mmCIF file of C-alpha atoms and ligand atoms in Angstrom:
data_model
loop_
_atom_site.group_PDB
_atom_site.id
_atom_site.type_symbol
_atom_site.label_atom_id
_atom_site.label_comp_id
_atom_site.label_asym_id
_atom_site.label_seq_id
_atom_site.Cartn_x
_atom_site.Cartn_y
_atom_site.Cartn_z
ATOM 1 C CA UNK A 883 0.000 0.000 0.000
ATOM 2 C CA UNK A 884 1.516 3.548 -0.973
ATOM 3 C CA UNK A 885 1.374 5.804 2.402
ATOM 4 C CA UNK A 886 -1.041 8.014 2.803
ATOM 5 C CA UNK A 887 0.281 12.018 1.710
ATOM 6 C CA UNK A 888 -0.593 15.622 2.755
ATOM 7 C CA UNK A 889 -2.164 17.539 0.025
ATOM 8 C CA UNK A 890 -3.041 21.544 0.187
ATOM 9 C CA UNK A 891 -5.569 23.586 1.865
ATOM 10 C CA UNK A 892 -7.125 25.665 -0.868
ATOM 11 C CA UNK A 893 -5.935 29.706 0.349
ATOM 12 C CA UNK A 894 -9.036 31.168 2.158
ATOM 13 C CA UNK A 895 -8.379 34.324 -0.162
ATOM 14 C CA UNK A 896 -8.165 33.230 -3.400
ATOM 15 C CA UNK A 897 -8.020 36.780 -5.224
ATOM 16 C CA UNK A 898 -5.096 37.653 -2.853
ATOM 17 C CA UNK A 899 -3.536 34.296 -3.546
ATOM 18 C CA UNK A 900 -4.053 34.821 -7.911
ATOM 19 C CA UNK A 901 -2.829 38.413 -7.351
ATOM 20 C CA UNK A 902 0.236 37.469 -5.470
ATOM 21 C CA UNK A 903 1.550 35.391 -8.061
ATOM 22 C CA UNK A 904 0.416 37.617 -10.679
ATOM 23 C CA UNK A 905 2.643 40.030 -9.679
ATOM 24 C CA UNK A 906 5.350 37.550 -9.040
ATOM 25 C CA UNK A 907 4.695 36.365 -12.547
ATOM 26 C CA UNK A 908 5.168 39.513 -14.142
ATOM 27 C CA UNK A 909 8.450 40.941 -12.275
ATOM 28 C CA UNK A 910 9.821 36.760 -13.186
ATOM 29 C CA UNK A 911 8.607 36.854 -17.033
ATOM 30 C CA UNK A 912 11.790 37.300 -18.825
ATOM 31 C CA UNK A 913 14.063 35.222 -16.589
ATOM 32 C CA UNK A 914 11.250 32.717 -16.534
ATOM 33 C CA UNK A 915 11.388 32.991 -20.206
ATOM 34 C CA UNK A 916 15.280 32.213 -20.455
ATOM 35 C CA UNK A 917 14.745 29.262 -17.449
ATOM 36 C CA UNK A 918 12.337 27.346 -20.148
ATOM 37 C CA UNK A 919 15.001 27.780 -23.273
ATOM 38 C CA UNK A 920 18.161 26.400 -21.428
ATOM 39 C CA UNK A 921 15.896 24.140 -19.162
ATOM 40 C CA UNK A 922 15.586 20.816 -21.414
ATOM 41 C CA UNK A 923 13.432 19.126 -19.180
ATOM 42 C CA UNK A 924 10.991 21.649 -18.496
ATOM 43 C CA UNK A 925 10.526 21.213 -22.650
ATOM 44 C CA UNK A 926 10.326 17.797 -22.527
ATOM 45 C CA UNK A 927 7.595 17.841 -19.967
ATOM 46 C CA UNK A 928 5.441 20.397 -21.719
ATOM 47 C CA UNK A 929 6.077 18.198 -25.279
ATOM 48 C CA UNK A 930 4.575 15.439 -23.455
ATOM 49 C CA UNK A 931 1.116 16.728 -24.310
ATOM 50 C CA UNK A 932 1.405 17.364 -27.940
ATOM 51 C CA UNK A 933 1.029 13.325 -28.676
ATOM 52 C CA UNK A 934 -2.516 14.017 -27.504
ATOM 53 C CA UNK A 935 -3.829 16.966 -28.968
ATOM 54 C CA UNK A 936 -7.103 16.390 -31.368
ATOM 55 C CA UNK A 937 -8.142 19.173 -33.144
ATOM 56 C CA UNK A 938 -9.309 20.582 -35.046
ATOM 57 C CA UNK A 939 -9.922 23.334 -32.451
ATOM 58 C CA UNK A 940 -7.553 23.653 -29.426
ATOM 59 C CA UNK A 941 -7.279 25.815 -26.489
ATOM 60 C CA UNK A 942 -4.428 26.338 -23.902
ATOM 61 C CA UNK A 943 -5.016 27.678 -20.888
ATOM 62 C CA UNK A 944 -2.198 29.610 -18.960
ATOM 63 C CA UNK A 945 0.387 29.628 -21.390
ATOM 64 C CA UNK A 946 2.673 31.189 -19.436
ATOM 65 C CA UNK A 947 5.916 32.508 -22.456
ATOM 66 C CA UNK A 948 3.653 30.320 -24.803
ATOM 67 C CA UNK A 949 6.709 28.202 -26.005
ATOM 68 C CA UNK A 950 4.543 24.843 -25.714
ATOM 69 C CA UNK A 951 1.664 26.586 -27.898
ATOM 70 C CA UNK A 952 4.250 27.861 -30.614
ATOM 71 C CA UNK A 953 5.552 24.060 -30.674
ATOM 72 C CA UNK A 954 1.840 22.806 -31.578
ATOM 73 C CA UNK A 955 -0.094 25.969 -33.266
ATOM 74 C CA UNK A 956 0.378 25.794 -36.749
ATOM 75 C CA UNK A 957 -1.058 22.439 -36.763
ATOM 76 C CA UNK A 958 -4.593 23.364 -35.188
ATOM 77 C CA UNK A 959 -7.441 25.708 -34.672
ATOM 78 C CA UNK A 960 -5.308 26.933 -31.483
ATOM 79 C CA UNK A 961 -6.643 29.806 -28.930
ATOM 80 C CA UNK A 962 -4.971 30.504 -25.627
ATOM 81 C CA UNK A 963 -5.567 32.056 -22.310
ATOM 82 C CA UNK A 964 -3.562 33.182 -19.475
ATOM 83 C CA UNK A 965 -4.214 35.870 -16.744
ATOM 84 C CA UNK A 966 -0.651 37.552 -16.788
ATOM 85 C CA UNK A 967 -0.825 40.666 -19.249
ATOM 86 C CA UNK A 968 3.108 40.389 -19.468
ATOM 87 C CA UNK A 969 2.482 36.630 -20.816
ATOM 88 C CA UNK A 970 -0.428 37.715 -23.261
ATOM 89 C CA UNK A 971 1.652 40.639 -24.349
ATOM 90 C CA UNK A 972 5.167 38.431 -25.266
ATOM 91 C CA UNK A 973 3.010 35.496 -26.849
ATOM 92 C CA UNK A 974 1.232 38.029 -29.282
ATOM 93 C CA UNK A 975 4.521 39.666 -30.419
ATOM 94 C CA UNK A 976 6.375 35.718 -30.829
ATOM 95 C CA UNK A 977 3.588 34.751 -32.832
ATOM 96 C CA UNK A 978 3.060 37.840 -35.019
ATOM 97 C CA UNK A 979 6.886 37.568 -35.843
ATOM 98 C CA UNK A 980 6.390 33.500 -36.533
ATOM 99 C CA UNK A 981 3.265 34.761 -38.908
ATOM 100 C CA UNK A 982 1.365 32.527 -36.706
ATOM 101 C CA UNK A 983 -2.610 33.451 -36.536
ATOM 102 C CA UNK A 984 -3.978 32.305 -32.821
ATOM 103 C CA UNK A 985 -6.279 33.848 -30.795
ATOM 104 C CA UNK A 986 -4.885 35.238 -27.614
ATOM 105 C CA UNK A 987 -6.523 36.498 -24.654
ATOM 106 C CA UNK A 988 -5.915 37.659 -21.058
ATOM 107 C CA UNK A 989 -8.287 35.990 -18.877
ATOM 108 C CA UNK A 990 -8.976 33.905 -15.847
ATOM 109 C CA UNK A 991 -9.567 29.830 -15.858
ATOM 110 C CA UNK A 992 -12.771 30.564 -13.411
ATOM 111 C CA UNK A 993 -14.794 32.628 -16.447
ATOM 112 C CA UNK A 994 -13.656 31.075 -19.912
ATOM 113 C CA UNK A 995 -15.127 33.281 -22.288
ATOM 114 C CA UNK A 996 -16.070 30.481 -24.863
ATOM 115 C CA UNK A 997 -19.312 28.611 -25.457
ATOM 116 C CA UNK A 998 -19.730 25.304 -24.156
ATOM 117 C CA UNK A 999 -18.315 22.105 -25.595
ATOM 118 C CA UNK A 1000 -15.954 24.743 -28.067
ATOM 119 C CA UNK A 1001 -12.964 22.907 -27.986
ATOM 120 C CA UNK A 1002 -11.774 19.110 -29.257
ATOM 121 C CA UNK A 1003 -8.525 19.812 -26.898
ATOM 122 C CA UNK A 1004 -7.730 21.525 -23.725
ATOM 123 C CA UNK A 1005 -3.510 22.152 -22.823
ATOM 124 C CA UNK A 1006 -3.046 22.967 -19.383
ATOM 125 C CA UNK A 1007 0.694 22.837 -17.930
ATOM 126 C CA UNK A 1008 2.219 23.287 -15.035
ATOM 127 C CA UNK A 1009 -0.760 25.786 -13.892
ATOM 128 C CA UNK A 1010 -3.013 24.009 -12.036
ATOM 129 C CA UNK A 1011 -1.283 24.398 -8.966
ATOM 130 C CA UNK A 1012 -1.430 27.863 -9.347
ATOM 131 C CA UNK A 1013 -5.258 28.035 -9.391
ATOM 132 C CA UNK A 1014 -6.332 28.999 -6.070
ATOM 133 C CA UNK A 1015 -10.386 26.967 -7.024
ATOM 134 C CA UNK A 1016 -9.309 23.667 -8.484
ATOM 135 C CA UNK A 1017 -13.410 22.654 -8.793
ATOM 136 C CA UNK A 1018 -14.502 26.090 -10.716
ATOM 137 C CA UNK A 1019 -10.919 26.060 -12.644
ATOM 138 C CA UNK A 1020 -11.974 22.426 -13.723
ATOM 139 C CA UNK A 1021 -15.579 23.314 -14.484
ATOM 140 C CA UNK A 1022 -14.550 25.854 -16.628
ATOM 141 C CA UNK A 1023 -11.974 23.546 -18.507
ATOM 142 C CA UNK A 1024 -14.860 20.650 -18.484
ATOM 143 C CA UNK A 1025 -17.752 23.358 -19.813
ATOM 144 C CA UNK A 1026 -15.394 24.765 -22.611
ATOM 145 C CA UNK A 1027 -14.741 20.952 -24.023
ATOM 146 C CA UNK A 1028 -16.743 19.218 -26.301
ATOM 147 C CA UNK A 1029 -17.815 15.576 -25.176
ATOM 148 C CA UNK A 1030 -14.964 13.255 -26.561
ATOM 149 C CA UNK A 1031 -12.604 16.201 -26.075
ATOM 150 C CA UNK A 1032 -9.522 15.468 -24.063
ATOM 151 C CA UNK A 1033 -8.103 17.742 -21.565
ATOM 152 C CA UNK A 1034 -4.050 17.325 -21.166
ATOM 153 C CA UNK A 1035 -2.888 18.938 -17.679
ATOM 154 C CA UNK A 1036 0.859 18.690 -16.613
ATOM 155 C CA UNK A 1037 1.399 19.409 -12.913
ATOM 156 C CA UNK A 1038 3.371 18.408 -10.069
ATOM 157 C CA UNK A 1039 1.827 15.572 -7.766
ATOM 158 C CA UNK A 1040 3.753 12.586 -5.541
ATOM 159 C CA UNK A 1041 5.193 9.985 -7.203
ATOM 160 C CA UNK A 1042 2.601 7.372 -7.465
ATOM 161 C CA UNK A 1043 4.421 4.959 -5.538
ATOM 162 C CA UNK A 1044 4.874 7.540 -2.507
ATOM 163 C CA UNK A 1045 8.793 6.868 -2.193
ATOM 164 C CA UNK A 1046 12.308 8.010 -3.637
ATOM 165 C CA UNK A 1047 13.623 11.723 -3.845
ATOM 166 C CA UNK A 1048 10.114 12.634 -5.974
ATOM 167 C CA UNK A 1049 8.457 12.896 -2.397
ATOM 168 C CA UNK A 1050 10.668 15.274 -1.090
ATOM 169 C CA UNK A 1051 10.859 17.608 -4.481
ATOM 170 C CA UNK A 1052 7.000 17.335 -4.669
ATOM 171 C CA UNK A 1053 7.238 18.691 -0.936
ATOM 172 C CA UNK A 1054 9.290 21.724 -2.182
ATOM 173 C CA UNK A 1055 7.022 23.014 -4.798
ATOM 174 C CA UNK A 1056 4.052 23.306 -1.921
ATOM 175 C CA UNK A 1057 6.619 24.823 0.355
ATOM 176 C CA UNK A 1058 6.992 27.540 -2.246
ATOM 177 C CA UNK A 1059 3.226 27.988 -2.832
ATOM 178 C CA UNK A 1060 1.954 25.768 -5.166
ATOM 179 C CA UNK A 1061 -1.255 23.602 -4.057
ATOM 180 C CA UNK A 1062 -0.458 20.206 -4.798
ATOM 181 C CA UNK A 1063 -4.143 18.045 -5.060
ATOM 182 C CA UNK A 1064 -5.116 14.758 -5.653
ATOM 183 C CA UNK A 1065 -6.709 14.746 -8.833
ATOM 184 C CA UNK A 1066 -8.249 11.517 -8.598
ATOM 185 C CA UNK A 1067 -11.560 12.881 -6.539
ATOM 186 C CA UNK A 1068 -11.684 16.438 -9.283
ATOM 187 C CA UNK A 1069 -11.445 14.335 -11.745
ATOM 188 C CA UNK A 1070 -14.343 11.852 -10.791
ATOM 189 C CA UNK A 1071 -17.058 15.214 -9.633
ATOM 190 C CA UNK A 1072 -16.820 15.743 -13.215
ATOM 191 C CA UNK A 1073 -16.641 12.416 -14.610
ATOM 192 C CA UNK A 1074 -13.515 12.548 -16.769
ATOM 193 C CA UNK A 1075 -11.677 9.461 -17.673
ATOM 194 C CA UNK A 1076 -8.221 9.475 -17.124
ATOM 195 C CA UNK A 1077 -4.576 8.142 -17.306
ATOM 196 C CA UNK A 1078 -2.071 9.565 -14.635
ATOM 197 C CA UNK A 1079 1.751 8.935 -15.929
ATOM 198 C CA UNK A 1080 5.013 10.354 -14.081
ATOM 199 C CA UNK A 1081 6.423 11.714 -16.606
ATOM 200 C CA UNK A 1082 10.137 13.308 -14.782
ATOM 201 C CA UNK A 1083 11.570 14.562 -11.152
ATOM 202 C CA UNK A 1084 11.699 11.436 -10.254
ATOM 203 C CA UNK A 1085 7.521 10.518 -10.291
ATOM 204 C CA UNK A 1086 7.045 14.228 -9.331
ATOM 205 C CA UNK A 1087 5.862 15.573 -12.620
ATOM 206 C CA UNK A 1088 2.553 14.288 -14.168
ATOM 207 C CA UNK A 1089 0.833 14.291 -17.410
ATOM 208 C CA UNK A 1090 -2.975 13.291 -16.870
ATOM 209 C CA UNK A 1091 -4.853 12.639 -20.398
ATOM 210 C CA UNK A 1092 -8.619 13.213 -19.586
ATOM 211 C CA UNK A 1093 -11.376 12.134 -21.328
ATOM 212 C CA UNK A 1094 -14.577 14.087 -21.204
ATOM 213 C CA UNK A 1095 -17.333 11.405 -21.425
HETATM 214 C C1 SAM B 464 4.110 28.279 -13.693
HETATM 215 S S1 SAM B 464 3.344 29.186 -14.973
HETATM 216 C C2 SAM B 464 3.193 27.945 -16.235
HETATM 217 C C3 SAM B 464 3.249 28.534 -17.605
HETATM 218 C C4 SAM B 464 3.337 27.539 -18.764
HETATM 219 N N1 SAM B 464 2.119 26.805 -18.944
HETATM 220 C C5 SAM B 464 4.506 26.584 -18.584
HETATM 221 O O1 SAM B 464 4.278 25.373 -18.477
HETATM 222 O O2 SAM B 464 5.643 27.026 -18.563
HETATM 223 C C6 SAM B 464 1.660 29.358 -14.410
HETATM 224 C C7 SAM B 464 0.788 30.145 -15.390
HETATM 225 O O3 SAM B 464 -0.563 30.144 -14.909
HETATM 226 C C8 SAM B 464 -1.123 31.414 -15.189
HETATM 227 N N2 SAM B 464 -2.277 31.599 -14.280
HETATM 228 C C9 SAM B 464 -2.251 31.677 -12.930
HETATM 229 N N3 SAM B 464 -3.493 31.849 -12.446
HETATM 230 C C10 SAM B 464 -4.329 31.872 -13.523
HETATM 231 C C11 SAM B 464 -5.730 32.008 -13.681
HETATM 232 N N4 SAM B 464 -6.518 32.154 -12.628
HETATM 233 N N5 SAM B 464 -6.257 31.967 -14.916
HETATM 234 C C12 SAM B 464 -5.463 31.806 -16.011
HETATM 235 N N6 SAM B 464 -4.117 31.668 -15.928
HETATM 236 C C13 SAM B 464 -3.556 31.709 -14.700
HETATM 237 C C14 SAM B 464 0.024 32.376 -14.932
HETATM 238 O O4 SAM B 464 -0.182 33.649 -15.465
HETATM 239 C C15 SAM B 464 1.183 31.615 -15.557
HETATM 240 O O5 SAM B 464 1.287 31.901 -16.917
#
């Protein structure tokens, strides 16, 4: 039996909590930026999802410098998301100078502003943590999808066997902020079917394929 872990207490002020690392988003941009160029991991992880993708009509949500969605966008119908203006801003100027038509917007995962069952794929990486509502952030995703359409969300979680140095790096990212959750129970409310697969730090990085049904 794999022991039993500690996951995070959603932040009783979860404007505070989005606004915090808004901020800290925006003054980290550029570095944050450079980290994901020189960081081959960090790639590979994000690459992970592209495998999956069915179009034709894709959306990523929090796309952070947007290199995953430049990797992936020529082949689709692609639209992204984030709530960092920096983000939105340095996406649209990559992709005007790749020639590359998406449609970008600066919003928030808890109000999508598409129409229900819009989108054949959702992309979703390293983010969720970040989301201070993990059951509106996943309505959202689950409302915006069409039935059949797969949602692809890379995040940090224990390794599944609940040993090795995974357990204490997984303890590190919620010691700097992020709120690791077991996806298992969010994923059954809304009745997604769903593969979980460590994917790198040693079992703490995940790539969950979800089916909506
Ligand atoms: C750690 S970064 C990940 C960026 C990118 N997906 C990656 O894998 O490198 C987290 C991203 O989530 C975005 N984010 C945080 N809260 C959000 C919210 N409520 N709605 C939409 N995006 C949000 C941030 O602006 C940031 O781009």
């Amino acid at each position: 039996m794999p022991k039993e872990v500690k996951y995070v207490d959603e932040p009783e002020n979860k404007e505070k909590y989005t606004k915090g690392f808004d901020t800290f988003y925006s003054v980290v941009a550029k570095p944050y930026e450079l980290f994901i160029k020189i960081s081959p991991f960090w790639k590979r992880w994000l690459k992970t999802t592209i495998p999956h993708i069915q179009g034709p009509r894709v959306l990523e949500v929090s796309f952070g410098t947007g290199y995953l969605l430049t990797q992936y966008a020529d082949q689709f119908d692609t639209y992204g998301i984030d709530y960092n203006e920096k983000f939105v801003s340095m996406l649209q100027k990559k992709l005007t100078k790749k020639g590359l038509s998406v449609d970008i917007r600066q919003g928030n995962v808890e109000a999508l502003p598409y129409k229900d069952g819009f989108f054949d794929s959702i992309v979703n990486t390293m983010a969720f943590s970040a989301y201070p509502d993990a059951v509106k952030a996943l309505s959202e995703m689950h409302r915006v999808l069409k039935p059949g359409g797969k949602l692809m969300i890379v995040d940090i979680d224990y390794p599944l066997k609940r040993k090795g140095f995974g357990m204490a790096l997984t303890k590190a990212w919620i010691l700097v902020g992020d709120l690791v959750r077991d996806m298992t129970p969010l994923f059954n409310q809304f009745n997604f079917e769903y593969t979980d697969e460590e994917i790198g730090g040693f079992g703490s990085v995940h790539l969950y394929v979800a089916n909506k049904l």
